[in-house]
Short mmCIF file of C-alpha atoms in Angstrom, two decimals:
data_model
loop_
_atom_site.label_atom_id
_atom_site.label_comp_id
_atom_site.label_asym_id
_atom_site.label_seq_id
_atom_site.Cartn_x
_atom_site.Cartn_y
_atom_site.Cartn_z
CA MET A 1 -3.26 73.69 -5.29
CA LYS A 2 -3.38 70.78 -2.93
CA HIS A 3 -6.45 68.62 -2.75
CA LEU A 4 -6.96 66.95 0.62
CA THR A 5 -9.77 64.64 1.59
CA ALA A 6 -10.41 63.26 5.06
CA VAL A 7 -13.35 60.89 5.12
CA ILE A 8 -15.47 58.97 7.58
CA LEU A 9 -15.04 55.22 7.13
CA GLY A 10 -18.65 54.61 6.24
CA THR A 11 -18.72 57.37 3.60
CA VAL A 12 -17.53 55.91 0.34
CA ILE A 13 -19.90 57.24 -2.32
CA ALA A 14 -17.66 60.06 -3.52
CA LEU A 15 -14.57 57.87 -3.43
CA VAL A 16 -15.66 54.87 -5.52
CA ALA A 17 -13.50 55.81 -8.51
CA MET A 18 -10.40 56.48 -6.42
CA SER A 19 -10.95 53.32 -4.42
CA ALA A 20 -11.15 51.24 -7.59
CA ARG A 21 -7.75 52.53 -8.67
CA ALA A 22 -6.33 51.69 -5.25
CA GLN A 23 -7.76 48.15 -5.28
CA LEU A 24 -5.20 45.44 -4.56
CA VAL A 25 -5.23 42.11 -6.38
CA ILE A 26 -4.08 38.94 -4.60
CA GLU A 27 -1.58 36.79 -6.51
CA ILE A 28 -0.37 33.70 -4.61
CA THR A 29 3.17 32.88 -5.73
CA GLN A 30 4.26 30.19 -3.26
CA GLY A 31 2.55 27.91 -0.74
CA MET A 32 3.44 25.03 1.52
CA ASP A 33 4.51 21.73 -0.03
CA ASN A 34 1.61 19.76 1.48
CA PRO A 35 -1.30 22.11 2.18
CA THR A 36 -4.33 20.67 3.96
CA PRO A 37 -7.27 19.96 1.61
CA ILE A 38 -10.49 21.63 2.82
CA ALA A 39 -13.89 21.98 1.19
CA VAL A 40 -15.65 25.28 1.81
CA VAL A 41 -19.16 24.51 0.60
CA PRO A 42 -21.25 27.46 -0.70
CA PHE A 43 -23.29 28.73 2.25
CA ALA A 44 -27.09 28.59 2.02
CA TRP A 45 -28.72 31.99 1.59
CA GLN A 46 -31.91 32.31 3.63
CA GLY A 47 -33.16 35.66 2.44
CA SER A 48 -34.72 37.45 -0.51
CA GLY A 49 -32.74 38.85 -3.43
CA ALA A 50 -29.01 38.36 -3.77
CA PRO A 51 -26.82 37.74 -0.70
CA PRO A 52 -24.61 40.66 0.40
CA ALA A 53 -21.46 38.59 -0.28
CA ASP A 54 -20.34 35.11 -1.28
CA VAL A 55 -19.34 34.22 2.26
CA ALA A 56 -17.88 30.82 1.37
CA GLN A 57 -15.73 32.33 -1.39
CA VAL A 58 -14.27 34.93 0.98
CA ILE A 59 -13.40 32.19 3.48
CA ASP A 60 -12.04 29.98 0.70
CA ASP A 61 -9.78 32.79 -0.54
CA ASP A 62 -8.55 33.58 2.99
CA LEU A 63 -7.55 29.98 3.68
CA ALA A 64 -5.88 29.64 0.27
CA ARG A 65 -3.93 32.87 0.83
CA SER A 66 -2.48 31.50 4.06
CA GLY A 67 -0.69 28.90 1.95
CA GLN A 68 -1.48 26.22 4.52
CA PHE A 69 -4.74 25.07 2.94
CA GLU A 70 -5.78 23.87 -0.49
CA PRO A 71 -9.50 24.54 -0.91
CA VAL A 72 -11.48 22.09 -3.01
CA ASP A 73 -12.78 23.46 -6.30
CA ARG A 74 -16.57 23.79 -6.20
CA GLY A 75 -16.85 21.88 -9.43
CA ASP A 76 -15.24 18.85 -7.77
CA MET A 77 -17.69 18.70 -4.87
CA LEU A 78 -19.97 15.65 -4.98
CA ALA A 79 -22.52 17.33 -2.67
CA ARG A 80 -23.31 20.73 -1.25
CA PRO A 81 -24.64 20.18 2.27
CA THR A 82 -25.82 23.08 4.39
CA THR A 83 -26.75 21.18 7.58
CA GLN A 84 -24.98 18.51 9.62
CA GLU A 85 -27.56 15.90 8.61
CA GLN A 86 -26.61 16.39 4.96
CA VAL A 87 -22.90 15.74 5.51
CA PHE A 88 -21.88 12.26 4.26
CA TYR A 89 -18.20 11.69 4.92
CA ARG A 90 -17.78 9.24 2.04
CA ASP A 91 -18.46 12.09 -0.40
CA TRP A 92 -15.46 13.99 0.95
CA ARG A 93 -13.14 11.03 1.36
CA ALA A 94 -13.73 10.31 -2.32
CA ILE A 95 -12.15 13.64 -3.27
CA ASN A 96 -9.48 13.50 -0.52
CA SER A 97 -10.80 16.47 1.44
CA GLU A 98 -9.73 16.34 5.08
CA TYR A 99 -12.17 19.00 6.32
CA VAL A 100 -15.58 20.32 5.27
CA LEU A 101 -16.98 23.73 6.18
CA ILE A 102 -20.70 24.36 5.70
CA GLY A 103 -22.95 27.23 6.71
CA ARG A 104 -26.04 29.34 6.36
CA VAL A 105 -26.51 33.09 5.90
CA SER A 106 -29.73 34.74 7.06
CA VAL A 107 -31.21 38.19 7.60
CA THR A 108 -31.97 39.03 11.23
CA GLY A 109 -33.18 42.63 10.87
CA PRO A 110 -33.57 45.46 8.37
CA VAL A 111 -29.79 45.76 7.94
CA GLN A 112 -28.51 42.89 10.09
CA MET A 113 -27.27 39.46 9.04
CA ARG A 114 -26.13 36.22 10.67
CA ILE A 115 -23.60 33.66 9.47
CA GLU A 116 -23.80 30.19 11.02
CA TYR A 117 -20.99 27.75 10.31
CA GLU A 118 -19.92 24.18 11.08
CA LEU A 119 -16.55 22.53 10.47
CA PHE A 120 -16.19 18.75 10.13
CA ASP A 121 -13.13 16.50 10.32
CA VAL A 122 -13.59 13.92 7.57
CA ASN A 123 -11.12 11.37 8.96
CA ARG A 124 -12.54 11.52 12.48
CA GLN A 125 -16.09 11.86 11.18
CA ALA A 126 -16.79 14.52 13.78
CA ARG A 127 -17.83 18.16 14.02
CA VAL A 128 -14.86 20.09 15.40
CA LEU A 129 -16.16 23.67 15.30
CA HIS A 130 -19.46 25.49 15.12
CA GLY A 131 -20.55 29.04 15.79
CA TYR A 132 -22.01 32.18 14.27
CA GLU A 133 -21.17 35.79 13.44
CA GLU A 134 -23.65 38.66 13.40
CA GLY A 135 -23.40 42.20 12.12
CA HIS A 136 -24.41 44.80 9.56
CA VAL A 137 -24.95 43.59 6.00
CA ASN A 138 -22.36 46.11 4.81
CA GLU A 139 -19.81 44.19 6.89
CA ALA A 140 -20.54 40.83 5.25
CA ARG A 141 -16.96 40.43 4.08
CA MET A 142 -15.53 41.25 7.50
CA LEU A 143 -17.92 38.76 9.14
CA SER A 144 -16.70 36.18 6.63
CA HIS A 145 -13.09 36.97 7.54
CA ARG A 146 -13.95 36.32 11.20
CA VAL A 147 -15.28 32.88 10.31
CA ALA A 148 -12.04 32.21 8.43
CA ASP A 149 -10.10 33.28 11.54
CA GLU A 150 -11.98 30.74 13.67
CA VAL A 151 -11.39 27.95 11.17
CA TYR A 152 -7.72 28.84 10.84
CA GLU A 153 -7.15 28.86 14.60
CA THR A 154 -9.02 25.57 15.09
CA LEU A 155 -6.88 23.81 12.50
CA THR A 156 -3.48 25.44 13.15
CA GLY A 157 -3.59 26.52 16.79
CA ILE A 158 -2.62 30.07 15.70
CA PRO A 159 -5.14 32.95 15.86
CA GLY A 160 -6.17 34.07 12.40
CA ALA A 161 -5.54 37.59 11.12
CA PHE A 162 -7.95 37.77 8.19
CA ALA A 163 -10.37 40.14 10.00
CA THR A 164 -7.77 42.89 10.09
CA ARG A 165 -7.06 45.85 7.84
CA LEU A 166 -4.20 47.37 5.91
CA LEU A 167 -2.99 50.89 5.40
CA TYR A 168 -0.86 51.75 2.41
CA VAL A 169 0.11 54.68 0.22
CA SER A 170 -0.80 54.53 -3.47
CA VAL A 171 0.83 56.83 -6.01
CA THR A 172 -0.54 57.61 -9.46
CA ARG A 173 0.75 60.06 -12.04
CA ASN A 174 -1.58 62.23 -14.09
CA PRO A 175 -0.91 63.00 -17.78
CA GLY A 176 0.86 66.21 -16.76
CA GLY A 177 3.46 64.22 -14.85
CA LYS A 178 2.37 65.22 -11.35
CA ASP A 179 2.12 62.51 -8.68
CA TYR A 180 -1.00 62.07 -6.56
CA TYR A 181 -0.61 60.37 -3.18
CA ARG A 182 -3.49 58.55 -1.52
CA LEU A 183 -3.52 57.08 1.96
CA THR A 184 -5.74 54.05 1.59
CA LEU A 185 -7.45 51.70 4.04
CA ALA A 186 -8.46 48.19 2.94
CA ASP A 187 -9.37 44.78 4.29
CA SER A 188 -6.52 42.30 4.77
CA ASP A 189 -7.18 40.87 1.30
CA GLY A 190 -7.09 44.29 -0.34
CA ALA A 191 -10.87 44.48 -0.79
CA ARG A 192 -13.07 47.47 0.07
CA PRO A 193 -10.38 50.16 -0.30
CA ILE A 194 -11.24 53.58 1.09
CA VAL A 195 -9.12 56.67 0.42
CA LEU A 196 -8.57 58.47 3.74
CA LEU A 197 -6.39 61.26 2.43
CA GLU A 198 -5.41 62.52 -1.01
CA SER A 199 -2.63 65.01 -1.69
CA ARG A 200 -0.30 66.24 -4.38
CA GLU A 201 2.44 66.17 -1.75
CA PRO A 202 4.02 62.99 -0.33
CA ILE A 203 2.33 60.92 2.38
CA MET A 204 4.58 58.58 4.34
CA ALA A 205 4.96 56.22 7.30
CA PRO A 206 1.33 55.32 8.13
CA THR A 207 0.95 53.50 11.45
CA TRP A 208 -1.83 52.20 13.68
CA SER A 209 -2.74 52.95 17.28
CA PRO A 210 -2.80 49.80 19.44
CA ASP A 211 -6.61 49.87 19.66
CA GLY A 212 -7.01 50.26 15.89
CA MET A 213 -9.13 53.39 16.31
CA HIS A 214 -6.56 55.96 15.17
CA ILE A 215 -3.77 56.17 12.64
CA ALA A 216 -0.77 58.45 12.33
CA TYR A 217 1.24 59.40 9.27
CA VAL A 218 3.60 61.99 7.83
CA SER A 219 2.20 64.46 5.32
CA PHE A 220 4.02 67.17 3.33
CA GLU A 221 0.82 69.13 2.67
CA THR A 222 2.27 72.24 4.36
CA SER A 223 5.35 71.92 2.10
CA ARG A 224 7.40 70.35 4.90
CA PRO A 225 6.96 67.07 6.77
CA ALA A 226 4.54 67.03 9.70
CA ILE A 227 3.04 64.22 11.77
CA TYR A 228 -0.75 63.90 11.87
CA ARG A 229 -3.07 61.77 13.94
CA GLN A 230 -6.48 60.82 12.53
CA GLU A 231 -9.51 59.17 14.09
CA LEU A 232 -10.89 56.54 11.73
CA ALA A 233 -14.51 56.66 12.90
CA THR A 234 -14.89 60.39 12.27
CA GLY A 235 -12.05 61.36 9.96
CA VAL A 236 -11.01 64.11 12.42
CA ARG A 237 -7.32 64.98 12.02
CA GLU A 238 -4.86 66.60 14.40
CA GLN A 239 -1.43 67.92 13.49
CA LEU A 240 1.01 66.79 16.19
CA THR A 241 4.25 68.38 14.98
CA ASN A 242 5.35 71.28 12.81
CA PHE A 243 8.98 71.77 13.77
CA ARG A 244 11.76 72.93 11.49
CA GLY A 245 13.50 70.11 9.68
CA LEU A 246 12.53 66.48 9.91
CA ASN A 247 9.27 65.33 11.53
CA GLY A 248 8.86 61.64 10.83
CA ALA A 249 8.56 57.94 11.66
CA PRO A 250 5.67 58.04 14.18
CA ALA A 251 5.30 54.91 16.34
CA TRP A 252 2.64 54.38 19.02
CA SER A 253 3.60 52.88 22.38
CA PRO A 254 1.80 49.61 23.28
CA ASP A 255 -0.44 51.44 25.78
CA GLY A 256 -1.36 54.09 23.20
CA ASN A 257 -0.35 57.03 25.42
CA THR A 258 3.00 57.89 23.89
CA MET A 259 4.31 58.32 20.38
CA ALA A 260 7.93 57.87 19.41
CA MET A 261 9.08 60.01 16.48
CA VAL A 262 12.13 61.40 14.75
CA LEU A 263 12.75 65.14 14.94
CA SER A 264 15.68 67.25 13.79
CA LYS A 265 14.47 70.52 15.30
CA ASP A 266 17.66 70.84 17.36
CA GLY A 267 19.98 70.03 14.47
CA ASN A 268 20.48 66.27 14.28
CA PRO A 269 17.80 63.60 13.70
CA ASP A 270 17.10 62.01 17.09
CA ILE A 271 14.37 59.92 18.71
CA TYR A 272 11.79 61.78 20.80
CA LEU A 273 8.79 60.65 22.81
CA MET A 274 5.56 62.68 22.82
CA ASP A 275 3.00 62.31 25.60
CA LEU A 276 -0.17 62.34 23.51
CA ARG A 277 -2.24 63.88 26.30
CA SER A 278 0.03 66.80 27.23
CA LYS A 279 2.02 66.92 23.93
CA GLN A 280 5.18 67.17 26.05
CA LEU A 281 8.33 65.98 24.29
CA THR A 282 11.21 63.98 25.76
CA GLN A 283 14.41 63.49 23.79
CA ILE A 284 15.85 60.01 24.32
CA THR A 285 18.79 59.80 21.89
CA ARG A 286 21.54 62.41 21.63
CA HIS A 287 24.14 61.44 19.07
CA TYR A 288 25.91 63.09 16.16
CA ALA A 289 24.80 60.17 13.95
CA ILE A 290 21.35 59.77 12.41
CA ASP A 291 18.92 57.97 14.74
CA THR A 292 15.62 57.08 13.08
CA GLU A 293 12.82 54.51 12.57
CA PRO A 294 11.76 53.83 16.18
CA ALA A 295 9.77 50.67 16.94
CA TRP A 296 8.45 49.67 20.35
CA MET A 297 9.07 46.35 22.00
CA PRO A 298 5.72 44.77 22.95
CA ASP A 299 6.28 45.28 26.70
CA GLY A 300 6.75 49.03 26.20
CA ARG A 301 10.00 49.04 28.19
CA SER A 302 12.39 49.58 25.32
CA LEU A 303 12.61 50.81 21.74
CA LEU A 304 14.40 49.58 18.65
CA PHE A 305 15.77 52.17 16.25
CA THR A 306 18.07 52.48 13.24
CA SER A 307 21.34 54.36 13.59
CA ASP A 308 24.53 54.79 11.58
CA ARG A 309 26.53 55.60 14.69
CA GLY A 310 28.74 52.57 13.95
CA GLY A 311 29.44 53.75 10.43
CA ARG A 312 26.65 51.80 8.70
CA PRO A 313 22.89 51.57 9.41
CA GLN A 314 22.27 48.99 12.11
CA ILE A 315 19.52 48.36 14.65
CA TYR A 316 19.94 49.36 18.27
CA ARG A 317 17.85 48.94 21.39
CA TYR A 318 17.21 51.72 23.91
CA ASP A 319 16.12 50.81 27.46
CA LEU A 320 13.67 53.43 28.74
CA ARG A 321 14.46 52.78 32.41
CA SER A 322 18.24 52.78 32.35
CA GLY A 323 18.85 54.85 29.22
CA ALA A 324 21.30 52.18 28.03
CA THR A 325 21.71 51.59 24.30
CA GLU A 326 22.91 48.30 22.82
CA ARG A 327 23.47 47.17 19.26
CA VAL A 328 21.15 44.37 18.15
CA THR A 329 22.24 43.51 14.58
CA PHE A 330 25.73 42.50 13.51
CA GLU A 331 25.28 40.32 10.43
CA GLY A 332 25.54 42.30 7.19
CA THR A 333 26.49 45.89 6.46
CA TYR A 334 22.92 47.27 6.45
CA ASN A 335 19.97 46.52 8.72
CA ALA A 336 17.08 48.96 9.17
CA ARG A 337 13.33 49.51 9.68
CA ALA A 338 12.88 46.99 12.53
CA ARG A 339 9.39 45.79 13.45
CA MET A 340 8.57 43.42 16.30
CA ALA A 341 6.18 40.50 16.53
CA GLN A 342 3.95 40.40 19.59
CA ASP A 343 5.95 37.50 20.99
CA GLY A 344 8.78 39.94 21.73
CA ARG A 345 11.22 37.55 20.07
CA ASN A 346 10.93 37.78 16.29
CA MET A 347 12.12 41.00 14.67
CA VAL A 348 11.66 41.68 10.97
CA MET A 349 13.76 44.25 9.15
CA VAL A 350 15.30 45.36 5.86
CA HIS A 351 18.61 43.53 5.42
CA GLN A 352 21.17 44.09 2.70
CA SER A 353 22.70 40.95 1.25
CA SER A 354 24.95 40.80 -1.83
CA GLY A 355 24.04 44.39 -2.64
CA ARG A 356 20.30 43.68 -2.59
CA PHE A 357 17.72 44.73 -0.03
CA HIS A 358 15.64 41.87 1.37
CA ILE A 359 13.25 41.31 4.25
CA ALA A 360 14.86 39.26 7.02
CA LEU A 361 13.81 37.89 10.38
CA GLN A 362 16.08 37.81 13.43
CA ASP A 363 15.37 35.81 16.56
CA LEU A 364 16.40 38.16 19.38
CA VAL A 365 16.98 35.22 21.75
CA SER A 366 19.18 33.04 19.55
CA ASN A 367 20.29 35.91 17.24
CA ARG A 368 19.65 33.63 14.26
CA LEU A 369 18.96 35.61 11.09
CA GLN A 370 16.86 34.27 8.20
CA VAL A 371 16.42 36.07 4.89
CA LEU A 372 12.75 35.68 3.88
CA THR A 373 12.58 37.25 0.41
CA SER A 374 14.44 36.88 -2.86
CA THR A 375 13.14 39.99 -4.60
CA GLU A 376 15.09 43.26 -4.81
CA LEU A 377 14.58 46.66 -3.20
CA ASP A 378 12.29 45.24 -0.49
CA GLU A 379 11.31 47.80 2.13
CA SER A 380 8.86 48.83 4.87
CA PRO A 381 8.07 45.49 6.56
CA SER A 382 4.94 45.24 8.70
CA ILE A 383 4.13 42.09 10.65
CA ALA A 384 0.65 40.60 11.09
CA PRO A 385 -0.79 40.74 14.62
CA ASN A 386 -0.57 36.94 14.90
CA GLY A 387 3.10 37.04 13.88
CA SER A 388 2.64 34.65 10.97
CA MET A 389 3.08 36.91 7.91
CA VAL A 390 5.13 39.95 6.94
CA LEU A 391 3.77 42.56 4.52
CA TYR A 392 6.30 44.73 2.70
CA GLY A 393 6.87 46.97 -0.28
CA THR A 394 8.87 45.80 -3.29
CA LYS A 395 9.27 46.33 -7.03
CA SER A 396 7.77 44.45 -9.95
CA GLY A 397 9.31 45.84 -13.10
CA ASP A 398 9.11 49.58 -12.70
CA ARG A 399 6.08 49.51 -10.38
CA GLY A 400 5.91 49.52 -6.63
CA ILE A 401 3.75 46.70 -5.25
CA LEU A 402 2.99 45.10 -1.90
CA ALA A 403 3.96 41.52 -1.16
CA ALA A 404 3.74 39.18 1.81
CA VAL A 405 5.84 36.31 3.11
CA SER A 406 5.35 33.92 6.02
CA VAL A 407 7.86 34.12 8.87
CA ASP A 408 9.30 30.77 7.81
CA GLY A 409 9.63 31.94 4.21
CA GLY A 410 7.40 29.13 2.93
CA VAL A 411 4.33 31.12 1.84
CA LYS A 412 4.41 34.14 -0.46
CA PHE A 413 1.85 36.27 -2.27
CA ARG A 414 1.73 39.64 -4.01
CA LEU A 415 -0.82 42.46 -3.85
CA PRO A 416 -0.25 44.74 -6.85
CA ALA A 417 -2.65 47.62 -7.39
CA ARG A 418 -4.75 47.86 -10.54
CA GLU A 419 -3.07 51.19 -11.30
CA GLY A 420 -0.02 53.07 -10.08
CA ASP A 421 2.42 52.20 -7.32
CA VAL A 422 1.67 51.05 -3.78
CA ARG A 423 4.07 51.34 -0.86
CA GLU A 424 4.44 51.88 2.89
CA PRO A 425 2.13 49.07 4.15
CA ALA A 426 0.97 48.91 7.76
CA TRP A 427 -0.91 45.89 9.10
CA SER A 428 -3.53 46.71 11.73
CA PRO A 429 -3.70 45.20 15.21
CA TYR A 430 -6.64 42.95 16.02
CA LEU A 431 -9.76 45.08 15.71
CA SER A 432 -12.56 45.21 18.25
CA ARG A 433 -15.92 43.95 17.07
#
């Protein structure tokens, strides 16, 4: 008998045990050659009892995970200032720290908190950033991620993506040999996992709506694949398809009004568009080959998809206005599962090279292709909303894990689960506050 659980985001009490099993653990495996030294000083706690989170540690971990920063160990700090007046630049020059971040955490209401922060350039001896974040105490980690985003953007010129979330599917096997599938939501660092759906049948292809308020996925809970849409704030689910054959690969349009999907209800797997208000379907590919894995271009005017119409899986582009289809990939005998960065230029995909499946990036303007990973059996790439990192599924021994790589291939980290396999990652868009 199937066991399904749809939960409201804030309701985690009954799911603590399952969430612990789904917890991801960050393991940084490669960073930049010359990361920028930065000291994230422990933030002052201006309240009673224990603080809701170690804000400075969350920020420290975020910046370290980017690979572009080398946080100073707390034990090496000569001082721990919490106000601008307490910052003496000689203390930080002595340990070769180029930047210093200080802050204060206070309670502003029964369940409200405030994080104030200041960033200093040691070489210029100047404050280069200051601000605050406010919110519910239960969101202390997310508020900390937002501070990290501000620091990251100030120092790199690129918006941060720490205050985002991940979807992934975790799979565990009970002693009887039966797999349990859990669709899990977590922060970008794998913390605070929440199981949104649990089933004895496969769950696949999770994806986000552009506003981050809904998700879609494929579930086999009715013994055949069907596409579901779920509202995160309430847990309310809606089954969108239940056709004979394949129902898969949901992909939201940039405006959130249309969903591309793969259906085989008329015989062959083809790409369809569903108007999410009227549920009306429009078939856009008609070919004897297999057309699958649709992905929208950021302007919403065209779609990428995988097809073997040329004899091997390659990526094609379909223009919604003209109906014209053109092949996009030519290097290698296998290219699939395309995903686009918001710049409309960088496309990540699964690329076969020397018999191994890697994650690669192709510049659609220059057509230059760069292989980003050196592991085997890499799959399901998902690109961060700022276009800087790619999350993907891979293997470590006989276990499925998640891993990430920067778009230049210079930064890498892994996110294995404490138990079982993890797969099918989906990085959220920027989330509204």
